Tab-separated table of C-alpha atoms in Angstrom:
chain	number	residue	atom	x	y	z
A	265	MET	CA	10.575	-23.617	-3.966
A	266	VAL	CA	7.766	-23.696	-6.522
A	267	ARG	CA	6.139	-27.077	-7.155
A	268	TRP	CA	4.529	-27.729	-10.503
A	269	TYR	CA	1.842	-30.348	-11.024
A	270	ILE	CA	1.295	-31.155	-14.687
A	271	PRO	CA	-1.972	-32.999	-15.318
A	272	CYS	CA	-2.022	-34.990	-18.569
A	273	ARG	CA	-5.254	-36.333	-19.934
A	274	GLY	CA	-5.160	-40.055	-20.716
A	275	LEU	CA	-2.276	-40.885	-18.362
A	276	SER	CA	-2.824	-42.569	-14.990
A	277	SER	CA	-0.467	-44.254	-12.535
A	278	HIS	CA	-1.687	-47.743	-13.573
A	279	GLU	CA	-1.686	-47.222	-17.309
A	280	ASP	CA	0.772	-48.673	-19.833
A	281	LEU	CA	2.842	-45.998	-21.555
A	282	SER	CA	1.765	-46.442	-25.145
A	283	SER	CA	3.328	-44.230	-27.802
A	284	SER	CA	0.156	-42.162	-28.084
A	285	THR	CA	-0.005	-41.681	-24.325
A	286	VAL	CA	3.652	-40.659	-24.141
A	287	SER	CA	3.124	-38.249	-27.020
A	288	SER	CA	0.182	-36.708	-25.197
A	289	ALA	CA	2.207	-36.393	-22.015
A	290	LEU	CA	5.152	-34.763	-23.794
A	291	HIS	CA	2.843	-32.294	-25.503
A	292	CYS	CA	1.366	-31.378	-22.122
A	293	LEU	CA	4.846	-31.049	-20.613
A	294	ARG	CA	6.083	-28.776	-23.420
A	295	HIS	CA	3.043	-26.535	-22.956
A	296	SER	CA	3.632	-26.345	-19.211
A	297	LEU	CA	7.327	-25.554	-19.615
A	298	SER	CA	6.520	-22.802	-22.093
A	299	THR	CA	4.615	-20.963	-19.326
A	300	LEU	CA	7.008	-21.856	-16.520
A	301	SER	CA	9.050	-18.652	-16.511
A	302	VAL	CA	6.044	-16.357	-16.222
A	303	GLY	CA	4.255	-18.551	-13.703
A	304	ALA	CA	7.282	-19.048	-11.486
A	305	LEU	CA	8.036	-15.337	-11.464
A	306	SER	CA	4.441	-14.602	-10.546
A	307	LEU	CA	4.518	-17.042	-7.651
A	308	MET	CA	7.927	-16.015	-6.325
A	309	TYR	CA	7.681	-12.219	-6.389
A	310	SER	CA	5.282	-9.715	-4.875
A	311	CYS	CA	5.142	-6.090	-5.955
A	312	ILE	CA	3.614	-3.573	-3.516
A	313	LEU	CA	2.859	-0.134	-4.921
A	314	ASP	CA	2.233	2.881	-2.721
A	315	VAL	CA	-0.949	4.534	-3.992
A	316	SER	CA	0.282	8.134	-3.819
A	317	SER	CA	3.569	7.444	-5.604
A	318	TRP	CA	2.119	6.777	-9.023
A	319	ILE	CA	-1.607	7.388	-9.299
A	320	VAL	CA	-1.765	11.181	-9.216
A	321	ALA	CA	-0.749	11.853	-12.800
A	322	SER	CA	-2.462	8.829	-14.332
A	323	THR	CA	-5.929	8.279	-15.717
A	324	LEU	CA	-7.965	5.337	-14.452
A	325	THR	CA	-7.701	3.690	-17.877
A	326	ASN	CA	-3.908	3.875	-17.816
A	327	VAL	CA	-3.840	2.517	-14.271
A	328	ALA	CA	-6.097	-0.428	-15.130
A	329	ASP	CA	-4.036	-1.326	-18.200
A	330	PHE	CA	-0.786	-1.131	-16.266
A	331	LEU	CA	-2.045	-3.266	-13.377
A	332	GLN	CA	-3.469	-5.885	-15.722
A	333	ARG	CA	-0.165	-6.189	-17.556
A	334	LEU	CA	1.899	-6.229	-14.354
A	335	ARG	CA	-0.218	-9.035	-12.900
A	336	THR	CA	0.854	-11.312	-15.743
A	337	ARG	CA	4.351	-11.259	-14.236
A	338	VAL	CA	4.046	-10.775	-10.457
A	339	ARG	CA	1.542	-10.728	-7.635
A	340	VAL	CA	0.467	-7.095	-7.191
A	341	GLY	CA	-0.632	-5.226	-4.094
A	342	VAL	CA	-1.371	-1.573	-3.413
A	343	VAL	CA	-0.973	0.084	-0.018
A	344	GLY	CA	-2.099	3.495	1.182
A	345	GLY	CA	-2.747	5.347	4.388
A	346	SER	CA	-6.195	6.403	3.193
A	347	ASP	CA	-9.371	4.420	3.710
A	348	LEU	CA	-10.772	2.156	1.006
A	349	SER	CA	-13.177	4.764	-0.365
A	350	LYS	CA	-10.277	7.119	-1.135
A	351	ILE	CA	-8.251	4.347	-2.753
A	352	LYS	CA	-11.280	3.514	-4.913
A	353	GLU	CA	-11.400	7.161	-6.034
A	354	GLN	CA	-7.791	6.885	-7.146
A	355	LEU	CA	-7.784	3.373	-8.624
A	356	GLY	CA	-11.410	2.736	-9.524
A	357	ALA	CA	-14.394	1.232	-7.719
A	358	ASP	CA	-13.321	-2.289	-8.695
A	359	VAL	CA	-9.770	-1.974	-7.341
A	360	ILE	CA	-10.057	-5.076	-5.138
A	361	GLN	CA	-10.650	-7.109	-8.307
A	362	LYS	CA	-7.799	-5.427	-10.214
A	363	VAL	CA	-4.977	-6.504	-7.908
A	364	ASP	CA	-4.128	-9.417	-5.638
A	365	TYR	CA	-3.946	-7.364	-2.440
A	366	VAL	CA	-5.447	-4.039	-1.369
A	367	PHE	CA	-4.106	-2.610	1.880
A	368	ALA	CA	-6.147	0.382	3.033
A	369	GLU	CA	-5.028	2.290	6.131
A	370	ASN	CA	-1.548	0.734	5.878
A	371	GLY	CA	-3.012	-2.769	5.722
A	372	LEU	CA	-5.177	-2.467	8.816
A	373	VAL	CA	-8.069	-3.031	6.434
A	374	ALA	CA	-6.827	-5.788	4.116
A	375	TYR	CA	-8.310	-7.428	1.028
A	376	LYS	CA	-6.895	-10.469	-0.739
A	377	ASN	CA	-8.168	-11.938	-4.005
A	378	GLY	CA	-11.209	-9.682	-3.891
A	379	GLN	CA	-12.267	-10.678	-0.367
A	380	LEU	CA	-12.033	-8.839	2.958
A	381	LEU	CA	-9.239	-10.491	4.936
A	382	SER	CA	-8.908	-8.551	8.198
A	383	VAL	CA	-9.757	-5.288	10.002
A	384	GLN	CA	-8.029	-3.686	12.998
A	385	SER	CA	-9.464	-1.016	15.355
A	386	ILE	CA	-7.462	1.889	16.773
A	387	GLN	CA	-10.295	2.647	19.185
A	388	ALA	CA	-10.091	-0.785	20.795
A	389	HIS	CA	-6.287	-0.619	20.891
A	390	MET	CA	-5.907	2.872	22.423
A	391	GLY	CA	-8.938	2.972	24.688
A	392	GLU	CA	-11.420	5.843	24.885
A	393	GLU	CA	-9.583	7.892	27.518
A	394	LEU	CA	-6.302	8.171	25.610
A	395	LEU	CA	-8.171	8.657	22.353
A	396	GLN	CA	-10.123	11.627	23.704
A	397	ASP	CA	-7.040	13.155	25.320
A	398	PHE	CA	-5.265	12.962	21.981
A	399	ILE	CA	-8.147	14.443	19.981
A	400	ASN	CA	-8.616	17.284	22.474
A	401	PHE	CA	-4.919	18.159	22.348
A	402	CYS	CA	-5.000	18.251	18.537
A	403	LEU	CA	-8.071	20.492	18.451
A	404	ASN	CA	-6.535	22.919	20.956
A	405	TYR	CA	-3.253	22.993	19.048
A	406	MET	CA	-4.941	23.645	15.699
A	407	ALA	CA	-7.036	26.429	17.229
A	408	SER	CA	-3.795	28.314	17.881
A	409	ILE	CA	-2.514	28.036	14.290
A	410	LYS	CA	-3.222	30.936	11.925
A	411	LEU	CA	-3.380	29.849	8.272
A	412	PRO	CA	-4.413	31.574	5.027
A	413	LYS	CA	-7.407	29.198	4.877
A	414	LYS	CA	-9.100	26.709	7.204
A	415	ARG	CA	-11.871	24.402	6.085
A	416	GLY	CA	-13.413	21.254	7.612
A	417	THR	CA	-12.603	17.684	8.677
A	418	PHE	CA	-9.507	18.439	10.726
A	419	ILE	CA	-9.420	14.982	12.315
A	420	GLU	CA	-10.553	11.951	10.328
A	421	PHE	CA	-11.242	8.838	12.377
A	422	ARG	CA	-10.320	5.669	10.481
A	423	ASN	CA	-10.306	1.999	11.453
A	424	GLY	CA	-6.601	1.790	12.130
A	425	MET	CA	-5.434	5.380	12.490
A	426	LEU	CA	-6.275	9.036	12.935
A	427	ASN	CA	-5.555	11.467	10.116
A	428	VAL	CA	-4.905	15.044	11.244
A	429	SER	CA	-5.061	17.970	8.813
A	430	PRO	CA	-4.384	21.551	10.011
A	431	VAL	CA	-6.057	23.042	6.925
A	432	GLY	CA	-8.914	20.511	6.868
A	433	ARG	CA	-9.400	17.634	4.437
A	434	SER	CA	-12.383	19.328	2.775
A	435	CYS	CA	-10.153	22.035	1.275
A	436	SER	CA	-10.143	22.553	-2.488
A	437	GLN	CA	-7.249	21.509	-4.704
A	438	GLU	CA	-6.055	25.118	-4.894
A	439	GLU	CA	-6.216	25.451	-1.110
A	440	ARG	CA	-4.382	22.143	-0.744
A	441	ILE	CA	-1.504	23.402	-2.883
A	442	GLU	CA	-1.463	26.722	-1.026
A	443	PHE	CA	-1.130	24.948	2.329
A	444	TYR	CA	1.497	22.526	1.031
A	445	GLU	CA	3.708	25.345	-0.237
A	446	LEU	CA	3.380	27.155	3.098
A	447	ASP	CA	4.089	23.929	4.987
A	448	GLN	CA	7.276	23.414	2.978
A	449	LYS	CA	8.532	26.768	4.246
A	450	GLU	CA	7.189	26.870	7.806
A	451	LYS	CA	7.166	23.122	8.666
A	452	ILE	CA	3.656	23.352	10.130
A	453	ARG	CA	3.041	19.608	10.220
A	454	GLU	CA	6.559	18.819	11.405
A	455	LYS	CA	6.191	21.181	14.387
A	456	PHE	CA	2.738	19.763	15.149
A	457	VAL	CA	4.101	16.212	15.216
A	458	SER	CA	6.996	17.278	17.466
A	459	ALA	CA	4.510	18.728	19.967
A	460	LEU	CA	2.463	15.515	19.901
A	461	LYS	CA	5.528	13.334	20.415
A	462	GLU	CA	6.446	15.348	23.491
A	463	GLU	CA	2.914	15.388	24.927
A	464	PHE	CA	2.237	11.679	24.364
A	465	LYS	CA	5.704	10.278	24.974
A	466	GLY	CA	5.564	6.650	26.102
A	467	LYS	CA	1.976	6.135	24.936
A	468	GLY	CA	2.926	3.801	22.082
A	469	LEU	CA	1.969	6.146	19.250
A	470	SER	CA	3.733	6.700	15.925
A	471	PHE	CA	3.401	9.618	13.525
A	472	SER	CA	3.892	9.753	9.788
A	473	ILE	CA	3.805	12.805	7.529
A	474	GLY	CA	2.564	12.007	4.033
A	475	GLY	CA	0.761	13.624	1.146
A	476	GLN	CA	0.299	17.394	1.120
A	477	ILE	CA	-2.051	18.416	3.932
A	478	SER	CA	-2.054	15.893	6.781
A	479	PHE	CA	-0.246	13.348	8.912
A	480	ASP	CA	-1.244	9.942	10.269
A	481	VAL	CA	-1.277	8.780	13.882
A	482	PHE	CA	-1.331	5.079	14.765
A	483	PRO	CA	-0.105	2.588	17.375
A	484	ASP	CA	3.562	1.608	17.142
A	485	GLY	CA	4.040	-0.975	14.392
A	486	TRP	CA	0.840	-0.038	12.563
A	487	ASP	CA	2.642	1.805	9.756
A	488	LYS	CA	2.860	0.385	6.225
A	489	ARG	CA	5.039	-2.457	7.495
A	490	TYR	CA	1.842	-3.928	8.886
A	491	CYS	CA	0.885	-5.189	5.432
A	492	LEU	CA	4.134	-7.169	5.202
A	493	GLY	CA	2.942	-9.484	7.951
A	494	ILE	CA	0.088	-10.449	5.648
A	495	VAL	CA	2.085	-10.740	2.431
A	496	GLU	CA	4.937	-12.789	3.901
A	497	LYS	CA	2.497	-15.529	4.917
A	498	ASP	CA	2.260	-16.361	1.208
A	499	HIS	CA	6.003	-17.171	1.136
A	500	TYR	CA	7.287	-14.981	-1.704
A	501	SER	CA	11.038	-15.065	-2.154
A	502	THR	CA	11.176	-11.299	-2.764
A	503	ILE	CA	8.819	-8.443	-1.948
A	504	HIS	CA	9.410	-5.262	-3.957
A	505	PHE	CA	8.081	-1.955	-2.644
A	506	PHE	CA	7.711	1.269	-4.639
A	507	GLY	CA	7.094	4.558	-2.808
A	508	ASP	CA	7.875	8.269	-2.848
A	509	LYS	CA	7.953	9.342	0.833
A	510	THR	CA	10.947	7.152	1.652
A	511	LYS	CA	13.059	9.557	3.728
A	512	PRO	CA	12.972	9.398	7.571
A	513	GLY	CA	9.664	10.859	8.741
A	514	GLY	CA	7.909	10.023	5.475
A	515	ASN	CA	5.060	7.530	5.511
A	516	ASP	CA	6.930	5.115	3.216
A	517	TYR	CA	10.195	5.125	5.160
A	518	GLU	CA	9.547	2.156	7.460
A	519	ILE	CA	8.385	-0.266	4.769
A	520	PHE	CA	10.997	1.019	2.298
A	521	SER	CA	13.847	0.311	4.729
A	522	ASP	CA	12.410	-2.911	6.166
A	523	PRO	CA	14.749	-5.902	5.582
A	524	ARG	CA	11.808	-7.914	4.238
A	525	THR	CA	11.488	-5.640	1.191
A	526	VAL	CA	13.571	-4.489	-1.732
A	527	GLY	CA	12.758	-0.782	-1.655
A	528	HIS	CA	12.553	1.436	-4.733
A	529	GLU	CA	12.257	5.214	-4.372
A	530	VAL	CA	10.145	6.746	-7.135
A	531	SER	CA	9.208	10.341	-7.815
A	532	CYS	CA	6.387	10.060	-10.338
A	533	PRO	CA	4.131	7.522	-12.089
A	534	GLU	CA	6.460	7.301	-15.077
A	535	ASP	CA	9.347	6.461	-12.754
A	536	THR	CA	7.382	3.584	-11.226
A	537	ARG	CA	6.343	2.245	-14.602
A	538	ARG	CA	9.917	2.409	-15.912
A	539	LEU	CA	11.308	0.500	-12.932
A	540	CYS	CA	8.624	-2.176	-13.206
A	541	GLU	CA	9.430	-2.600	-16.896
A	542	GLN	CA	13.124	-3.084	-16.088
A	543	LEU	CA	12.525	-5.482	-13.209
A	544	PHE	CA	9.712	-7.667	-14.468
A	545	PHE	CA	9.600	-7.466	-18.266
A	546	CYS	CA	13.253	-7.592	-19.382
């Protein structure tokens, strides 16, 4: 339930209701009711956008305009597996001021209303021994893979997860596409994840393949659903999620299929924009 408090200048609880006072109150009430539909919608609904599902083909100007317009109707959050610096590259350096929530690393680094809200640590959760065993296994496995190209930053250590890239995150855009096309045919990442699941069975680790060149590793429950625990504390009646990797094994699957969200599968930025127009502006 949304409660509305309508302050009216010149009217107090001990004051006689003169005609001028009543007129002032009615004018204030009409003004408040005229904005009720937009305000109530904004308070009742939250819209969480996966970064990779709609940013790639957009310019920063288009993104900023879209987010500003969307925020007039709903509370807006963005979630991504990448760290905050990468999200800033995609959405602009002032992204935490552009939206109501920013969830970097699946929400393990969370911002609300422009302020840092919380940070989780995979190192503290896993412990150094398991962490080193995992990293060593990954390095040995990748040493046995022959690829057209290999570059640098094969394991990226983040606050709430590890990101593993067989080709290396420092590859060029052309090399990224080359690896992705090969991965589609030979299932390089899928086989890698299968080997990790077997080696570290029972260790409380989850794996999520997303993007074009890497996969994420994190403690069970630290996928994108983690951000829902933050959003639901604000008591929205509906949480909409928009993502592209929504099939089992994709890094949007868990949050997309979570009963706390209304999931929308999108394939491109235009698809996301169209759905938002239908849902929140019609």
